[in-house]
Tab-separated table of C-alpha atoms in Angstrom:
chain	number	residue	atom	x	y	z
A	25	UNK	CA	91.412	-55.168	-8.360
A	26	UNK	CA	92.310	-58.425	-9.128
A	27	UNK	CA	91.412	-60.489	-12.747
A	28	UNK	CA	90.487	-64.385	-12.227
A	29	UNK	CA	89.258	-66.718	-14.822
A	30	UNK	CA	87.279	-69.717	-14.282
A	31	UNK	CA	87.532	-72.463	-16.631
A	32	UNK	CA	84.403	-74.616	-16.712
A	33	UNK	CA	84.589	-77.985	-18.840
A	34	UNK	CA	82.718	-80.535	-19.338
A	35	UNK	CA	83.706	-83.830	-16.849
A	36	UNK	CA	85.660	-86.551	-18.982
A	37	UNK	CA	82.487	-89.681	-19.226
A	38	UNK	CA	79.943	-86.878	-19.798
A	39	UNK	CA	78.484	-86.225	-23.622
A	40	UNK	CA	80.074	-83.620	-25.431
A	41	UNK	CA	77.972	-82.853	-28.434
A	42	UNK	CA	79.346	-79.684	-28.844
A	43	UNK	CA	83.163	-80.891	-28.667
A	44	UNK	CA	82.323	-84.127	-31.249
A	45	UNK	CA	80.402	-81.217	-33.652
A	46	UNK	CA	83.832	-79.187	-33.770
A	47	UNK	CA	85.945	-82.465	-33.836
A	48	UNK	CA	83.679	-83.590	-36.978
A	49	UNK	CA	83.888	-80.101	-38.664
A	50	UNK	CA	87.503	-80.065	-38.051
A	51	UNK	CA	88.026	-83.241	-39.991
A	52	UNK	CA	85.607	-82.473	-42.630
A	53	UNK	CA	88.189	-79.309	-43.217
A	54	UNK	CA	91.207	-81.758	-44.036
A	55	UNK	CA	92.478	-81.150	-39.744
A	56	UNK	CA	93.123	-85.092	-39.735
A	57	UNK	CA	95.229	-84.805	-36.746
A	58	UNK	CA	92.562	-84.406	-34.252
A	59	UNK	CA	91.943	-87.182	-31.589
A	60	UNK	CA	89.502	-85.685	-29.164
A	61	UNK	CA	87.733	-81.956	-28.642
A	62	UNK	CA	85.937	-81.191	-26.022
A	63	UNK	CA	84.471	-77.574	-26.005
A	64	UNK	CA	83.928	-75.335	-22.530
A	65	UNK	CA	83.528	-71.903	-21.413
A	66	UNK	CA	85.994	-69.268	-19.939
A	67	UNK	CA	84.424	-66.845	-17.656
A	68	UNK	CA	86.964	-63.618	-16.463
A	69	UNK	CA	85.727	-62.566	-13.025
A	70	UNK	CA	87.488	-58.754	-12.213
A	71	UNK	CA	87.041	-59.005	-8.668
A	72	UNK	CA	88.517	-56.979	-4.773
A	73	UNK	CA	88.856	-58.419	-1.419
A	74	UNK	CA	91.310	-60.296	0.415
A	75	UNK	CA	90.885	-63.704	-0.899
A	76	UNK	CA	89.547	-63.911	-4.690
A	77	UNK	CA	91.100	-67.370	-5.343
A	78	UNK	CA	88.653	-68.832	-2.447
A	79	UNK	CA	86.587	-66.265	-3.256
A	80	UNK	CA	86.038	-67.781	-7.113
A	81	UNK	CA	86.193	-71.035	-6.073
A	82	UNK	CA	82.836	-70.339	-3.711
A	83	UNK	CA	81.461	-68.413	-6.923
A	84	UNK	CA	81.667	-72.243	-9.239
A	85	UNK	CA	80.494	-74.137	-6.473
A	86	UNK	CA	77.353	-72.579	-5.806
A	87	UNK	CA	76.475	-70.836	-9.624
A	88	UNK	CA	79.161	-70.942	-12.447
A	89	UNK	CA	79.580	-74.929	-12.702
A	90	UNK	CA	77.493	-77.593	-12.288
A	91	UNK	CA	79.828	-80.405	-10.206
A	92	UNK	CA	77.341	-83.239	-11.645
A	93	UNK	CA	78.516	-82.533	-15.619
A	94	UNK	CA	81.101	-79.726	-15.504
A	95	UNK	CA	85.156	-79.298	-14.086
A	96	UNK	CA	86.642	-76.367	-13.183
A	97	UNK	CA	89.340	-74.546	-12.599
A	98	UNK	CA	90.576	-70.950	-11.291
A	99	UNK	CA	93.366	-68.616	-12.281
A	100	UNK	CA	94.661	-65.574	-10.126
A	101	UNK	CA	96.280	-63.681	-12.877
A	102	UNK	CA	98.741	-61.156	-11.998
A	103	UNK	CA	98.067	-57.193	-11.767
B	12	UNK	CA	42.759	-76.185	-5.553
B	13	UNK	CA	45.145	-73.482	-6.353
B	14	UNK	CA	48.166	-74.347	-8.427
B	15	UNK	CA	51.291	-71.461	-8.403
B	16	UNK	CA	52.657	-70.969	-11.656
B	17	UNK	CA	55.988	-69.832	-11.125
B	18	UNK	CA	57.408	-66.568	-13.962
B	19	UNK	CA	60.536	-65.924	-14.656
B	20	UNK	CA	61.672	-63.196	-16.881
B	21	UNK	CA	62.388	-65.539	-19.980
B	22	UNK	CA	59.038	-68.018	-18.945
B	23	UNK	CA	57.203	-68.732	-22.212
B	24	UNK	CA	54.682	-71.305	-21.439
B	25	UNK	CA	53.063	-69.832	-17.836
B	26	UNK	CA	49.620	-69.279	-19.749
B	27	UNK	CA	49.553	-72.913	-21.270
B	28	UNK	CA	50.180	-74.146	-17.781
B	29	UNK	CA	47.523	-71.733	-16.261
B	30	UNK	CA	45.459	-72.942	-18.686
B	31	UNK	CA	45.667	-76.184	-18.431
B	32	UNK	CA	44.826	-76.170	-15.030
B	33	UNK	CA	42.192	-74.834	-15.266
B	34	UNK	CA	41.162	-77.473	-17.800
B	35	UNK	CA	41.633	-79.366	-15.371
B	36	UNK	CA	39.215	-77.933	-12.909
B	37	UNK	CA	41.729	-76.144	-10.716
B	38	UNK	CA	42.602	-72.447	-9.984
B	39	UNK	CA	45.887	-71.003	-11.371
B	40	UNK	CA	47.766	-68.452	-9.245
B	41	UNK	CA	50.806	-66.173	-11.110
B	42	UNK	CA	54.026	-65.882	-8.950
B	43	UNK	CA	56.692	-64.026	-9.551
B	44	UNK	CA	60.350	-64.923	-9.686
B	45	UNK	CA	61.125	-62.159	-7.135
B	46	UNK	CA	58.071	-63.091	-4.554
B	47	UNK	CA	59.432	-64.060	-1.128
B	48	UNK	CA	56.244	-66.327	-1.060
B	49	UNK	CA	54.424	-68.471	-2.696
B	50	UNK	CA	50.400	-66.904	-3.646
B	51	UNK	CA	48.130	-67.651	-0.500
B	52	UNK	CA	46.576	-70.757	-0.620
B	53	UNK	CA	48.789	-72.476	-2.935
B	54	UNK	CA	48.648	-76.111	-2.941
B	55	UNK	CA	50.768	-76.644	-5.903
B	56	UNK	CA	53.587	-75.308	-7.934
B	57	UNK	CA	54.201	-75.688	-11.482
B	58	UNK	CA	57.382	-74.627	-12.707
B	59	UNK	CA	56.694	-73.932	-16.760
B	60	UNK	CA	58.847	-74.271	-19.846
B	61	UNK	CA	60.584	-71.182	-21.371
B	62	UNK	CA	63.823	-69.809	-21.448
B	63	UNK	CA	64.481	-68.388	-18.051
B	64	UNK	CA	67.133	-65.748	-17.778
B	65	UNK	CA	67.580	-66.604	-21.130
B	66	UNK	CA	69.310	-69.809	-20.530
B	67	UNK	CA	72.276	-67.757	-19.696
B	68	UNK	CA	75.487	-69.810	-18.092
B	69	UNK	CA	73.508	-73.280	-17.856
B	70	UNK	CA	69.677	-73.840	-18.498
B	71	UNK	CA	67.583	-73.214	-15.235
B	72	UNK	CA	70.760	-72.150	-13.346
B	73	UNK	CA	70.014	-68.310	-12.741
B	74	UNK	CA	66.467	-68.829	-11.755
B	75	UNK	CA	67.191	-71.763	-9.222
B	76	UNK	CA	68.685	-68.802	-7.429
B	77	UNK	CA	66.174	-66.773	-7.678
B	78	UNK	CA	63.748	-65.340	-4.315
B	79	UNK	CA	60.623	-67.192	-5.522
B	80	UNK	CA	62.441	-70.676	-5.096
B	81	UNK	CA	63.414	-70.579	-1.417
B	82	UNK	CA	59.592	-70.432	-1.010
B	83	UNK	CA	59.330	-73.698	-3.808
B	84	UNK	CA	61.555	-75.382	-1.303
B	85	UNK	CA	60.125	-75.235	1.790
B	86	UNK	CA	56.432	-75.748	-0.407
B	87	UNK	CA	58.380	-79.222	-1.108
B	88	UNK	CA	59.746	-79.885	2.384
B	89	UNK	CA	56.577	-79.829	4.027
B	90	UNK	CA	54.696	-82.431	0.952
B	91	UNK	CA	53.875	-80.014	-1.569
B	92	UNK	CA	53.397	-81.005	-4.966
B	93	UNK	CA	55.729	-79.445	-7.942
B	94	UNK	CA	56.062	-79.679	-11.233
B	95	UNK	CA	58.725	-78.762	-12.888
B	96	UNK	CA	58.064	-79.224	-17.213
B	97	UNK	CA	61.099	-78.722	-19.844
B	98	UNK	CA	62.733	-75.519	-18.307
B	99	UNK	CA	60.951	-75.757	-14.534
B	100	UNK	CA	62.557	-79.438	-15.063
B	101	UNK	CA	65.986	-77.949	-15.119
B	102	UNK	CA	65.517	-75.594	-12.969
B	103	UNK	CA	64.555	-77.511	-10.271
B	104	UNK	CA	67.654	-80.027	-10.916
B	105	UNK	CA	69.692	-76.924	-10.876
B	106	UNK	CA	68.313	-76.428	-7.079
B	107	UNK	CA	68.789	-79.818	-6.474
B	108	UNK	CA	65.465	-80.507	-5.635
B	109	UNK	CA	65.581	-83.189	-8.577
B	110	UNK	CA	68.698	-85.735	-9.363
B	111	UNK	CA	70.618	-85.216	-12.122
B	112	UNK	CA	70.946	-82.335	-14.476
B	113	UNK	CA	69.754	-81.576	-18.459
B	114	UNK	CA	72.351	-81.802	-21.291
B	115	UNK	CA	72.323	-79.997	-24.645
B	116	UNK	CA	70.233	-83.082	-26.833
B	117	UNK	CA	73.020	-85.374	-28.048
B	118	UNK	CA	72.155	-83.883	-32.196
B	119	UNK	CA	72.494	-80.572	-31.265
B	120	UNK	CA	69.286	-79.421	-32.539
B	121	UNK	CA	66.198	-77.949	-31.195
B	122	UNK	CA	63.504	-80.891	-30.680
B	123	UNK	CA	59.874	-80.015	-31.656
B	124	UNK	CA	57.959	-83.425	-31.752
B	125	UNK	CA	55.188	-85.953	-30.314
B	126	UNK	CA	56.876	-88.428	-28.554
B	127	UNK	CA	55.620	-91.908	-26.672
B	128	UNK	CA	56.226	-92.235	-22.755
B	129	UNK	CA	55.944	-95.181	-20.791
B	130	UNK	CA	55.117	-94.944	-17.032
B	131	UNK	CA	58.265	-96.215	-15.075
B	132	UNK	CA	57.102	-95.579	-11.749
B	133	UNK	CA	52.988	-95.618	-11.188
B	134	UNK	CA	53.668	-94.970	-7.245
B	135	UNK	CA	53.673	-91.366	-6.880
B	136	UNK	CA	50.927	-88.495	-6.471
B	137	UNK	CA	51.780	-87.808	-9.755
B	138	UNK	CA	51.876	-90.917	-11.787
B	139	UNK	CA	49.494	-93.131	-10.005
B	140	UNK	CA	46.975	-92.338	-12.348
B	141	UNK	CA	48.885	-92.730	-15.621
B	142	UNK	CA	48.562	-95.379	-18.113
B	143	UNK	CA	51.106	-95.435	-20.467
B	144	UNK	CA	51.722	-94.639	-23.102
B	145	UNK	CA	51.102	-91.203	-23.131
B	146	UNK	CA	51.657	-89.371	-26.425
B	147	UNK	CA	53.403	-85.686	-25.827
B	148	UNK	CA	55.064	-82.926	-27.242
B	149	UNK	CA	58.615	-82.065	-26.637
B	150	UNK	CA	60.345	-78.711	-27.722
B	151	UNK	CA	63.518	-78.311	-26.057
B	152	UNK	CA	67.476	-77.836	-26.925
B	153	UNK	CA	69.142	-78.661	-23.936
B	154	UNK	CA	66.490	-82.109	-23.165
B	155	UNK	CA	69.137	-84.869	-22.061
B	156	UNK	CA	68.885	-85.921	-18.824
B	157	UNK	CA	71.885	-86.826	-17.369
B	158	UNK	CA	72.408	-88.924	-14.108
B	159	UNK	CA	72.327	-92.282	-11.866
B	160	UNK	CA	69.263	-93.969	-12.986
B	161	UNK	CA	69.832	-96.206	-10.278
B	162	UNK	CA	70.048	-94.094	-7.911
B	163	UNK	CA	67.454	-91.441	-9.588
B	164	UNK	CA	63.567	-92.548	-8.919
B	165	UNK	CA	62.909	-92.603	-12.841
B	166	UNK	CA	59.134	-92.017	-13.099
B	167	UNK	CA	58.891	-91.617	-17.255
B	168	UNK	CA	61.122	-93.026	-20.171
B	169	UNK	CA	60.925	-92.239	-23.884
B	170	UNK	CA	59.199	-95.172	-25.847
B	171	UNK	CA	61.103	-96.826	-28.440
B	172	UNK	CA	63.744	-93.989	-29.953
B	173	UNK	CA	65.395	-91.943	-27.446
B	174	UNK	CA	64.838	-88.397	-28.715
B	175	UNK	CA	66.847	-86.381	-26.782
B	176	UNK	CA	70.170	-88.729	-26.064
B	177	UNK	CA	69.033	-88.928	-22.691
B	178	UNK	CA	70.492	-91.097	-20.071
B	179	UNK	CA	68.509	-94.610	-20.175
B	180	UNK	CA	65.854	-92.849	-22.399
B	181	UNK	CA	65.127	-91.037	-18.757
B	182	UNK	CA	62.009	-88.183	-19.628
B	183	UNK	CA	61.104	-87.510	-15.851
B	184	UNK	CA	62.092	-87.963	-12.103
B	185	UNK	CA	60.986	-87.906	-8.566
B	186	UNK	CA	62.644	-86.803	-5.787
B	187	UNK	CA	62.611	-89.542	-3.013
B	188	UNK	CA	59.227	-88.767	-1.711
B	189	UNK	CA	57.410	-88.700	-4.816
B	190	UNK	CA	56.103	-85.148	-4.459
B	191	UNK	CA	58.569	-83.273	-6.698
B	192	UNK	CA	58.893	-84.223	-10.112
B	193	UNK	CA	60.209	-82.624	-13.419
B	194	UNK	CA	59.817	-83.920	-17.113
B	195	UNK	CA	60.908	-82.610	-19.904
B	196	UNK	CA	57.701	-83.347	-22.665
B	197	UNK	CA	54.554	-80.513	-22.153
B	198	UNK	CA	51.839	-82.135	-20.555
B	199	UNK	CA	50.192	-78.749	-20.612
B	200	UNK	CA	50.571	-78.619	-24.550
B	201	UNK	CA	48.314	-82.162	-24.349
B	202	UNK	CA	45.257	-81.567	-22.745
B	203	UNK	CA	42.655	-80.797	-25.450
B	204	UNK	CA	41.590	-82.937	-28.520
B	205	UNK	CA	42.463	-80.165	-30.629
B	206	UNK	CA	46.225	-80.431	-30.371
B	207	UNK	CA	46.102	-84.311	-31.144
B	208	UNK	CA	46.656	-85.197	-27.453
B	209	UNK	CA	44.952	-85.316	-24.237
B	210	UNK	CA	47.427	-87.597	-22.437
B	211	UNK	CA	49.122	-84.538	-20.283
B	212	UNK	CA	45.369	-84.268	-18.284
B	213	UNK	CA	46.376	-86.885	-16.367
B	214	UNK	CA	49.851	-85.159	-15.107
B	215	UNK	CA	48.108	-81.786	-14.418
B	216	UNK	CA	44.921	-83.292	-12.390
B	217	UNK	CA	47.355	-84.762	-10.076
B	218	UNK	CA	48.082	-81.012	-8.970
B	219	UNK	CA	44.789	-80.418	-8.608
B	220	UNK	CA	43.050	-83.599	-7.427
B	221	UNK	CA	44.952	-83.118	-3.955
């Protein structure tokens, strides 16, 4: 068995609310060092076959990200 | 005329819709997300609002997946009408059957309020009866369009304030042809004088009128 994690963000140019909600909170809490936060989601696929990098990367194009608003990205973690 | 309202597990406003159509004179048919087919005799779909699959990974992105929407498809290739309000709206941008896709609304809050549309586009099946501007409820959390409006065939924009932090104040597209379209204000929560509103008729006769 193999462990990959997808990384879906939100594409730079696209509204954040989420990421400028933290950002704001973050700076209300004296964290003046902040520029930018943009807030995603991590999704840990535990997955077997021959090919799970291609294999994820079929999984975000079709379901787990949206290539209009949302970036990915996929890790093959050891093990 | 018989007008398909599509369920998901997660669908909240299915009886509105049905009910609405039949204010509006027509027959409603249930489907089910899992039906291989649309209900015999269907000449429209409406997609209702709700919470499909419980809005799990992106709004509308579960049940765009789902059996019943293969059949919503071809019901579109070959002319069909659908309908696709608040949650059917994002569901059928999910399937890419609409342009564009909904964003979380821009102040992070649920939105439960009338709001003003003008009629961009009077040229479809669904608008060409419409005189703006129509006064409807929207409840939503994840309302902001997002997308090319130049590209897009924009058929409905929010009046004055833009509620939702939508792109160019969009509240509804077309596909190409004019016979999909998804918005995300309740047309269905506007058709009798005892909510305040009966400027949603219009929208829901179009399914039926054809």
């Amino acid at each position: 068995m193999t462990r990959v994690v997808v990384t879906v963000m939100p594409r730079e140019g696209v509204l954040d609310p989420q990421g400028q909600a933290v950002q704001g909170a973050l700076g209300h809490l004296g964290f003046d060092g902040v520029d930018h936060v943009r807030v995603g989601k991590r999704i840990e696929l535990t997955v077997h076959g021959p090919e799970p990098e291609a294999e994820a990367r079929r999984m975000c194009e079709e379901l787990l990200a949206n290539p209009l608003i949302e970036d990915f990205t996929v890790t093959v973690e050891g093990g | 005329m018989t007008v398909a309202v599509v369920r998901f597990p997660g669908s909240l406003d299915h009886d509105s819709a049905a009910r609405a159509v039949r204010t509006a004179g027509g027959d409603a048919a249930p489907a089910w997300h899992q039906d291989a087919e649309l209900p015999a005799g269907t000449h429209a779909v409406i997609i209702p609002g709700g919470f499909s699959y419980g809005d799990h990974l992106r709004p509308g992105a579960i049940a765009s997946r789902s059996p019943i929407m293969g059949a919503v498809r071809r019901h579109a290739e070959a002319g069909g009408l659908v309908l696709g309000i608040c949650n059917g709206f994002q569901v059928l941008c999910e399937s890419g059957l609409l342009p564009g896709a909904l964003r979380t609304n821009a102040s992070l809050s649920f939105v439960c309020r009338q709001v003003e549309l003008d009629v961009a586009d009077g040229d479809t099946p669904f608008t060409q009866a419409l005189i703006g501007p129509l006064s409807i409820p929207v409840k939503n959390h994840d309302g902001a369009w997002y997308g090319d409006p130049s590209t897009a065939r924009v058929v409905l924009r929010y009046r004055g304030e833009n509620p939702l932090g939508a792109v160019d104040s969009v509240a509804g597209v077309a596909n190409g042809a004019g016979n999909v379209m998804g918005l995300m204000p309740h047309p269905e929560e506007a058709v009798d004088p005892l909510l305040g509103s009966v400027d949603g008729l219009g929208l829901i006769s179009a399914l039926v009128a054809r």
